[in-house]
Amino acid sequence: MSQAALSSLPSRLAASMPGYQLNFLTMPSAWTCGEVASAMMWSDTITLMILGQDFYATFIPHKTIADSSKVNEVLLCLSFDSRADVDAITQKAGAAGGKADVRPLQDMGFMYGRSFE
């Protein structure tokens, strides 16, 4: 069995799910807890656990969840097969209500990057 990475992210679940559903596969219902959590699979080895803020808080009982409109605590980078795929997901994120190109496009020849939140 290969090792897997599961990253848990706090979220306003109902509002954020349309954005995650753009390029992630929603996991079977056994991985989903209604308004509390939803698992979104990127690949065979990478899954995002999108957790409602109240549920996320149960994992960090003595800390406060970062307000993502004011501070950042993590950067997630995802690989794609082509520049066109990178452009497409960035455009989809913007169309779904996210903020596309929050920093300048990066083109280093061997690596091409765009951003959204």
PDB file of C-alpha atoms in Angstrom:
ATOM      1  CA  MET A   1       0.000   0.000   0.000  1.00  0.00           C
ATOM      2  CA  SER A   2       1.341   3.437  -0.880  1.00  0.00           C
ATOM      3  CA  GLN A   3       1.495   6.206   1.684  1.00  0.00           C
ATOM      4  CA  ALA A   4      -1.116   8.945   1.459  1.00  0.00           C
ATOM      5  CA  ALA A   5      -1.310  12.562   2.552  1.00  0.00           C
ATOM      6  CA  LEU A   6      -4.553  13.843   4.062  1.00  0.00           C
ATOM      7  CA  SER A   7      -4.608  17.563   4.762  1.00  0.00           C
ATOM      8  CA  SER A   8      -7.415  18.950   6.913  1.00  0.00           C
ATOM      9  CA  LEU A   9      -8.574  22.479   6.127  1.00  0.00           C
ATOM     10  CA  PRO A  10     -11.106  24.579   8.058  1.00  0.00           C
ATOM     11  CA  SER A  11     -13.871  25.955   5.894  1.00  0.00           C
ATOM     12  CA  ARG A  12     -17.324  27.403   5.624  1.00  0.00           C
ATOM     13  CA  LEU A  13     -18.240  24.056   4.125  1.00  0.00           C
ATOM     14  CA  ALA A  14     -21.357  24.843   2.093  1.00  0.00           C
ATOM     15  CA  ALA A  15     -19.829  27.993   0.602  1.00  0.00           C
ATOM     16  CA  SER A  16     -16.489  26.432  -0.302  1.00  0.00           C
ATOM     17  CA  MET A  17     -17.528  23.057  -1.725  1.00  0.00           C
ATOM     18  CA  PRO A  18     -18.375  24.327  -5.243  1.00  0.00           C
ATOM     19  CA  GLY A  19     -14.797  25.544  -5.574  1.00  0.00           C
ATOM     20  CA  TYR A  20     -13.280  22.257  -4.433  1.00  0.00           C
ATOM     21  CA  GLN A  21     -15.575  20.273  -6.721  1.00  0.00           C
ATOM     22  CA  LEU A  22     -14.044  21.962  -9.781  1.00  0.00           C
ATOM     23  CA  ASN A  23     -11.054  19.661  -9.974  1.00  0.00           C
ATOM     24  CA  PHE A  24     -11.320  17.252  -7.053  1.00  0.00           C
ATOM     25  CA  LEU A  25     -13.212  13.984  -6.889  1.00  0.00           C
ATOM     26  CA  THR A  26     -15.704  13.873  -4.019  1.00  0.00           C
ATOM     27  CA  MET A  27     -15.008  10.795  -1.919  1.00  0.00           C
ATOM     28  CA  PRO A  28     -17.725   8.215  -1.145  1.00  0.00           C
ATOM     29  CA  SER A  29     -20.269   9.045   1.546  1.00  0.00           C
ATOM     30  CA  ALA A  30     -18.335   7.042   4.153  1.00  0.00           C
ATOM     31  CA  TRP A  31     -15.750   9.859   4.008  1.00  0.00           C
ATOM     32  CA  THR A  32     -18.350  12.622   4.269  1.00  0.00           C
ATOM     33  CA  CYS A  33     -20.209  13.796   7.361  1.00  0.00           C
ATOM     34  CA  GLY A  34     -22.941  16.073   6.000  1.00  0.00           C
ATOM     35  CA  GLU A  35     -22.418  19.661   7.107  1.00  0.00           C
ATOM     36  CA  VAL A  36     -19.386  18.690   9.199  1.00  0.00           C
ATOM     37  CA  ALA A  37     -16.806  17.381   6.717  1.00  0.00           C
ATOM     38  CA  SER A  38     -16.202  16.296   3.162  1.00  0.00           C
ATOM     39  CA  ALA A  39     -13.236  14.494   1.646  1.00  0.00           C
ATOM     40  CA  MET A  40     -11.990  15.629  -1.749  1.00  0.00           C
ATOM     41  CA  MET A  41      -9.512  13.418  -3.607  1.00  0.00           C
ATOM     42  CA  TRP A  42      -6.825  14.962  -5.806  1.00  0.00           C
ATOM     43  CA  SER A  43      -4.979  11.714  -6.591  1.00  0.00           C
ATOM     44  CA  ASP A  44      -4.547   8.203  -5.243  1.00  0.00           C
ATOM     45  CA  THR A  45      -2.242   9.578  -2.561  1.00  0.00           C
ATOM     46  CA  ILE A  46      -3.540  13.093  -1.796  1.00  0.00           C
ATOM     47  CA  THR A  47      -6.875  13.864  -0.146  1.00  0.00           C
ATOM     48  CA  LEU A  48      -8.141  17.125   1.324  1.00  0.00           C
ATOM     49  CA  MET A  49     -10.417  16.848   4.318  1.00  0.00           C
ATOM     50  CA  ILE A  50     -12.608  19.955   4.129  1.00  0.00           C
ATOM     51  CA  LEU A  51     -13.905  20.446   7.662  1.00  0.00           C
ATOM     52  CA  GLY A  52     -16.563  22.798   8.945  1.00  0.00           C
ATOM     53  CA  GLN A  53     -14.995  25.333  11.290  1.00  0.00           C
ATOM     54  CA  ASP A  54     -16.715  24.028  14.436  1.00  0.00           C
ATOM     55  CA  PHE A  55     -15.582  20.465  13.713  1.00  0.00           C
ATOM     56  CA  TYR A  56     -12.049  21.602  12.805  1.00  0.00           C
ATOM     57  CA  ALA A  57     -11.855  23.421  16.150  1.00  0.00           C
ATOM     58  CA  THR A  58     -12.288  20.103  18.004  1.00  0.00           C
ATOM     59  CA  PHE A  59      -8.821  19.067  16.745  1.00  0.00           C
ATOM     60  CA  ILE A  60      -7.151  22.200  18.170  1.00  0.00           C
ATOM     61  CA  PRO A  61      -8.981  22.780  21.486  1.00  0.00           C
ATOM     62  CA  HIS A  62      -6.548  25.392  22.840  1.00  0.00           C
ATOM     63  CA  LYS A  63      -6.021  27.380  19.641  1.00  0.00           C
ATOM     64  CA  THR A  64      -7.970  29.677  17.347  1.00  0.00           C
ATOM     65  CA  ILE A  65      -8.628  28.921  13.686  1.00  0.00           C
ATOM     66  CA  ALA A  66      -6.875  31.423  11.450  1.00  0.00           C
ATOM     67  CA  ASP A  67      -9.188  33.877   9.670  1.00  0.00           C
ATOM     68  CA  SER A  68      -8.209  33.136   6.067  1.00  0.00           C
ATOM     69  CA  SER A  69      -9.460  36.538   4.916  1.00  0.00           C
ATOM     70  CA  LYS A  70      -6.725  38.138   7.070  1.00  0.00           C
ATOM     71  CA  VAL A  71      -3.895  35.633   7.572  1.00  0.00           C
ATOM     72  CA  ASN A  72      -2.458  32.593   5.832  1.00  0.00           C
ATOM     73  CA  GLU A  73      -1.243  29.425   7.492  1.00  0.00           C
ATOM     74  CA  VAL A  74      -0.615  27.059   4.591  1.00  0.00           C
ATOM     75  CA  LEU A  75       0.158  27.036   0.877  1.00  0.00           C
ATOM     76  CA  LEU A  76      -0.965  24.078  -1.194  1.00  0.00           C
ATOM     77  CA  CYS A  77       0.605  23.432  -4.589  1.00  0.00           C
ATOM     78  CA  LEU A  78      -0.914  21.000  -7.080  1.00  0.00           C
ATOM     79  CA  SER A  79       0.671  19.571 -10.209  1.00  0.00           C
ATOM     80  CA  PHE A  80      -0.985  19.446 -13.629  1.00  0.00           C
ATOM     81  CA  ASP A  81      -0.016  17.865 -16.929  1.00  0.00           C
ATOM     82  CA  SER A  82       0.054  21.106 -18.921  1.00  0.00           C
ATOM     83  CA  ARG A  83       0.061  24.890 -18.743  1.00  0.00           C
ATOM     84  CA  ALA A  84      -3.416  24.826 -20.271  1.00  0.00           C
ATOM     85  CA  ASP A  85      -4.614  22.752 -17.299  1.00  0.00           C
ATOM     86  CA  VAL A  86      -3.082  25.279 -14.871  1.00  0.00           C
ATOM     87  CA  ASP A  87      -4.801  28.118 -16.733  1.00  0.00           C
ATOM     88  CA  ALA A  88      -8.117  26.245 -16.749  1.00  0.00           C
ATOM     89  CA  ILE A  89      -8.217  25.550 -12.989  1.00  0.00           C
ATOM     90  CA  THR A  90      -7.247  29.152 -12.228  1.00  0.00           C
ATOM     91  CA  GLN A  91     -10.040  30.438 -14.453  1.00  0.00           C
ATOM     92  CA  LYS A  92     -12.520  27.975 -12.921  1.00  0.00           C
ATOM     93  CA  ALA A  93     -11.542  29.067  -9.407  1.00  0.00           C
ATOM     94  CA  GLY A  94     -12.191  32.694 -10.296  1.00  0.00           C
ATOM     95  CA  ALA A  95     -15.507  31.866 -11.963  1.00  0.00           C
ATOM     96  CA  ALA A  96     -16.607  29.913  -8.864  1.00  0.00           C
ATOM     97  CA  GLY A  97     -16.148  32.966  -6.640  1.00  0.00           C
ATOM     98  CA  GLY A  98     -12.504  32.561  -5.706  1.00  0.00           C
ATOM     99  CA  LYS A  99      -9.768  35.116  -6.287  1.00  0.00           C
ATOM    100  CA  ALA A 100      -7.650  34.187  -9.301  1.00  0.00           C
ATOM    101  CA  ASP A 101      -4.033  35.288  -9.787  1.00  0.00           C
ATOM    102  CA  VAL A 102      -3.500  36.683  -6.302  1.00  0.00           C
ATOM    103  CA  ARG A 103       0.188  36.938  -7.200  1.00  0.00           C
ATOM    104  CA  PRO A 104       1.907  37.369 -10.558  1.00  0.00           C
ATOM    105  CA  LEU A 105       2.072  34.375 -12.876  1.00  0.00           C
ATOM    106  CA  GLN A 106       5.355  32.447 -12.597  1.00  0.00           C
ATOM    107  CA  ASP A 107       7.022  31.053 -15.709  1.00  0.00           C
ATOM    108  CA  MET A 108      10.427  29.554 -15.017  1.00  0.00           C
ATOM    109  CA  GLY A 109      10.513  27.371 -18.105  1.00  0.00           C
ATOM    110  CA  PHE A 110      10.609  24.117 -16.154  1.00  0.00           C
ATOM    111  CA  MET A 111       7.801  25.279 -13.866  1.00  0.00           C
ATOM    112  CA  TYR A 112       4.685  27.331 -14.568  1.00  0.00           C
ATOM    113  CA  GLY A 113       2.514  28.593 -11.772  1.00  0.00           C
ATOM    114  CA  ARG A 114      -0.591  30.608 -11.110  1.00  0.00           C
ATOM    115  CA  SER A 115      -2.447  31.167  -7.877  1.00  0.00           C
ATOM    116  CA  PHE A 116      -5.920  31.429  -6.449  1.00  0.00           C
ATOM    117  CA  GLU A 117      -7.610  31.532  -3.088  1.00  0.00           C
TER     118      GLU A 117
END
